[in-house]
PDB file of C-alpha atoms in Angstrom:
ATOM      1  CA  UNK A   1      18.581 -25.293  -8.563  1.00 78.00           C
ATOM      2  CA  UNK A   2      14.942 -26.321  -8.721  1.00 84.00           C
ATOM      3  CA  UNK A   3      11.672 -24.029  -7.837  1.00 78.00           C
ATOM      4  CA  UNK A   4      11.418 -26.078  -4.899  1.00 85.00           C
ATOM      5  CA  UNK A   5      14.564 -25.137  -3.649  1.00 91.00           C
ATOM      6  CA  UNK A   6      14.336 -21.352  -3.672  1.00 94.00           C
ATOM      7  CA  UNK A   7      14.246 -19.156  -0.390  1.00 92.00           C
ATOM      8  CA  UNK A   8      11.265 -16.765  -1.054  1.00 94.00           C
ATOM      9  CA  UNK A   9      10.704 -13.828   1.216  1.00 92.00           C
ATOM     10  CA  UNK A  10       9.902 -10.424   0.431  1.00 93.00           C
ATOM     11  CA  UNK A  11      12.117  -7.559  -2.051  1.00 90.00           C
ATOM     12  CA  UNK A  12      11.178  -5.039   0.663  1.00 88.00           C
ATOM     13  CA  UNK A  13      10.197  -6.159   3.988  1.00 89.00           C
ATOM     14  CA  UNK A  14       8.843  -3.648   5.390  1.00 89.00           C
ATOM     15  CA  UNK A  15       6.136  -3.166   3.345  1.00 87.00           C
ATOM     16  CA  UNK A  16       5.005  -7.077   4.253  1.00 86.00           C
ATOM     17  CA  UNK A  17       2.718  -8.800   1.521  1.00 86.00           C
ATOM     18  CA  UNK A  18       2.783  -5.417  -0.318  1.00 86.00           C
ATOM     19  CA  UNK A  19       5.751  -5.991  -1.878  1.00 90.00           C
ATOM     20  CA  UNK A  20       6.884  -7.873  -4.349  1.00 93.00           C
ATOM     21  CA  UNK A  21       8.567 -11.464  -3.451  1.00 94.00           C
ATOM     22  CA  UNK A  22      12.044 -12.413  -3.850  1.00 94.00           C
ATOM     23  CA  UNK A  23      13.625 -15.734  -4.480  1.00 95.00           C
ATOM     24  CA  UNK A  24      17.015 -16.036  -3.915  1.00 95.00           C
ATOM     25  CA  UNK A  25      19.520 -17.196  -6.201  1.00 95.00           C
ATOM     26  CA  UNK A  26      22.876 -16.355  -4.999  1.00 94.00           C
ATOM     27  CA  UNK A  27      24.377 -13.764  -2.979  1.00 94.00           C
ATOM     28  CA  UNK A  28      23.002 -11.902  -0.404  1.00 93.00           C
ATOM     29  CA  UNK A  29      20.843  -9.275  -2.231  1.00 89.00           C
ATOM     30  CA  UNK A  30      20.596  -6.780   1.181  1.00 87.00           C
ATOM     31  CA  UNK A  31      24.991  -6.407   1.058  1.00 88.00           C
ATOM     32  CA  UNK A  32      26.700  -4.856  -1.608  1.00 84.00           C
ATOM     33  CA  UNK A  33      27.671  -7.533  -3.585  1.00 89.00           C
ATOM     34  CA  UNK A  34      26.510  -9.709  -6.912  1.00 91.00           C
ATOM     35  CA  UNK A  35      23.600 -11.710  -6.079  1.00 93.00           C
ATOM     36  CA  UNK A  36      21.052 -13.355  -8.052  1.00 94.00           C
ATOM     37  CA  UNK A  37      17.359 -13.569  -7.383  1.00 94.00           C
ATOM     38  CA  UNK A  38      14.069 -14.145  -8.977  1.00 94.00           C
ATOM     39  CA  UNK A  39      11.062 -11.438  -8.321  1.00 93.00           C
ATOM     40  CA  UNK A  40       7.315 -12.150  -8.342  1.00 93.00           C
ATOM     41  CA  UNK A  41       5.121  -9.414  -8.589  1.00 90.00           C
ATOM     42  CA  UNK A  42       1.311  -9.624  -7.882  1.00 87.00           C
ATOM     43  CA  UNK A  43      -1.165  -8.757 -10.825  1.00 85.00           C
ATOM     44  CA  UNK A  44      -1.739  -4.773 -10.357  1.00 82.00           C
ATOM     45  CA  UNK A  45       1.600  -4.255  -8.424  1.00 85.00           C
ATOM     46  CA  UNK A  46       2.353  -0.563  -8.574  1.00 81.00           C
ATOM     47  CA  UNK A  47       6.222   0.749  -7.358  1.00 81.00           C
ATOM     48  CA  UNK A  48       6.001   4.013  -5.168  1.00 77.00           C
ATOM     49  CA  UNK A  49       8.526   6.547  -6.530  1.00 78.00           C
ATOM     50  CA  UNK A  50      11.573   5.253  -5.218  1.00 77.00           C
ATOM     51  CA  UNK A  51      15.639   5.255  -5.961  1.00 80.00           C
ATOM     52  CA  UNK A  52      18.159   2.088  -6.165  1.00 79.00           C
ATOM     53  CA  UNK A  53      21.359   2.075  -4.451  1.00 80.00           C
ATOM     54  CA  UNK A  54      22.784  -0.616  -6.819  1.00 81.00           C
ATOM     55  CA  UNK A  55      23.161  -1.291 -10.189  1.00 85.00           C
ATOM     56  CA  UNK A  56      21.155  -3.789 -11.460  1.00 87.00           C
ATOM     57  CA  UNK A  57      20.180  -5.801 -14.752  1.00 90.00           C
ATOM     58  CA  UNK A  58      16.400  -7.799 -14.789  1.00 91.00           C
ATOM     59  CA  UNK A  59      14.589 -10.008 -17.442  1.00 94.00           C
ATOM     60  CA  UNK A  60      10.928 -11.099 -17.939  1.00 94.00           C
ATOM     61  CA  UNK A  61      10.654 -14.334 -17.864  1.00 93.00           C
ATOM     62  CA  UNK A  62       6.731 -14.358 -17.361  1.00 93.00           C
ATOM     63  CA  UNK A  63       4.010 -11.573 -17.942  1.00 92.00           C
ATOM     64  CA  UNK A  64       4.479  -8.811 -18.691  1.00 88.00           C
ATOM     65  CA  UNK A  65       5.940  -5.813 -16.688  1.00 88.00           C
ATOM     66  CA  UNK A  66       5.120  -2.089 -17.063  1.00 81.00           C
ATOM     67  CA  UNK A  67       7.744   0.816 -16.753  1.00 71.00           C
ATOM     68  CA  UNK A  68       6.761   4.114 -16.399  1.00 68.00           C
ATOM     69  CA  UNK A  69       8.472   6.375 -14.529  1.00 65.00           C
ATOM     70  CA  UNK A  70       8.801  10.897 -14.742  1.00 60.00           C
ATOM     71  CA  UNK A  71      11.863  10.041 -17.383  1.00 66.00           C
ATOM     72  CA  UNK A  72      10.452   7.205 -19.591  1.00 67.00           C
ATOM     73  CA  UNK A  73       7.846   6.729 -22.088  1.00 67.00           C
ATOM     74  CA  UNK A  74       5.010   4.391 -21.050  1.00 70.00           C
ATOM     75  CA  UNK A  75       6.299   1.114 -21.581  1.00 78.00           C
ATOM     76  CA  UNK A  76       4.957  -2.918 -21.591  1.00 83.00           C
ATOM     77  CA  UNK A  77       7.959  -5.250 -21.148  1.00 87.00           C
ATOM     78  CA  UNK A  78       7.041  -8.742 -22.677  1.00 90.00           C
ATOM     79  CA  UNK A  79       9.019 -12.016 -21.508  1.00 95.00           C
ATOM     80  CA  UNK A  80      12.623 -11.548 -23.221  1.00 95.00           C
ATOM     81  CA  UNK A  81      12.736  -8.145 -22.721  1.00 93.00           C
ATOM     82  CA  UNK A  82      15.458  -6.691 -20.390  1.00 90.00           C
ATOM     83  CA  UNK A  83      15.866  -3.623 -17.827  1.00 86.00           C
ATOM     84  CA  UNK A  84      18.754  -1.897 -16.120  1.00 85.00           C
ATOM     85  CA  UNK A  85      19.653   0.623 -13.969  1.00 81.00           C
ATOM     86  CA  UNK A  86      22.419   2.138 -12.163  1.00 77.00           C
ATOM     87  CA  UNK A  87      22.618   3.225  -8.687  1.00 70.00           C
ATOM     88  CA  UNK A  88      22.425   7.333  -7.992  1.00 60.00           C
TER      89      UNK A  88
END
């Protein structure tokens, strides 16, 4: 699959151009299922507190992402690093 080739529309819809896009892969990322997509966050992008309802793996692959959240130390991700998380 080329760049060109990649569906983009948003990770959370209803917050529009707020949130962060997402490229699909594979899959269908809204069903409980595997699927595979890429995410592109815009510079200053901040996450409102928030749970997941799946288990999920991610990778930076450009930038660098910040995690900081009640339970973690401050953290910058750079490109290689990983993240995961499991659905509560």
């Amino acid at each position: 699959m080329t760049a060109d080739n990649i569906e983009w529309g948003w990770l959370n819809p209803l917050r529009g151009n707020k949130s962060p896009a997402a490229g699909k892969l594979w899959g269908d990322r809204t069903k409980n299922e595997p699927a595979g997509f890429l995410v592109k966050f815009n510079k200053g992008f901040s996450s409102p507190p928030h749970i997941h309802n799946i288990t999920y793996r991610g990778v930076v692959i450009q930038g660098l992402l910040h995690n900081d959240d009640e339970q973690a130390k401050k953290q910058w991700l750079p490109v290689g690093s990983y993240l995961a998380g499991t659905s509560r």
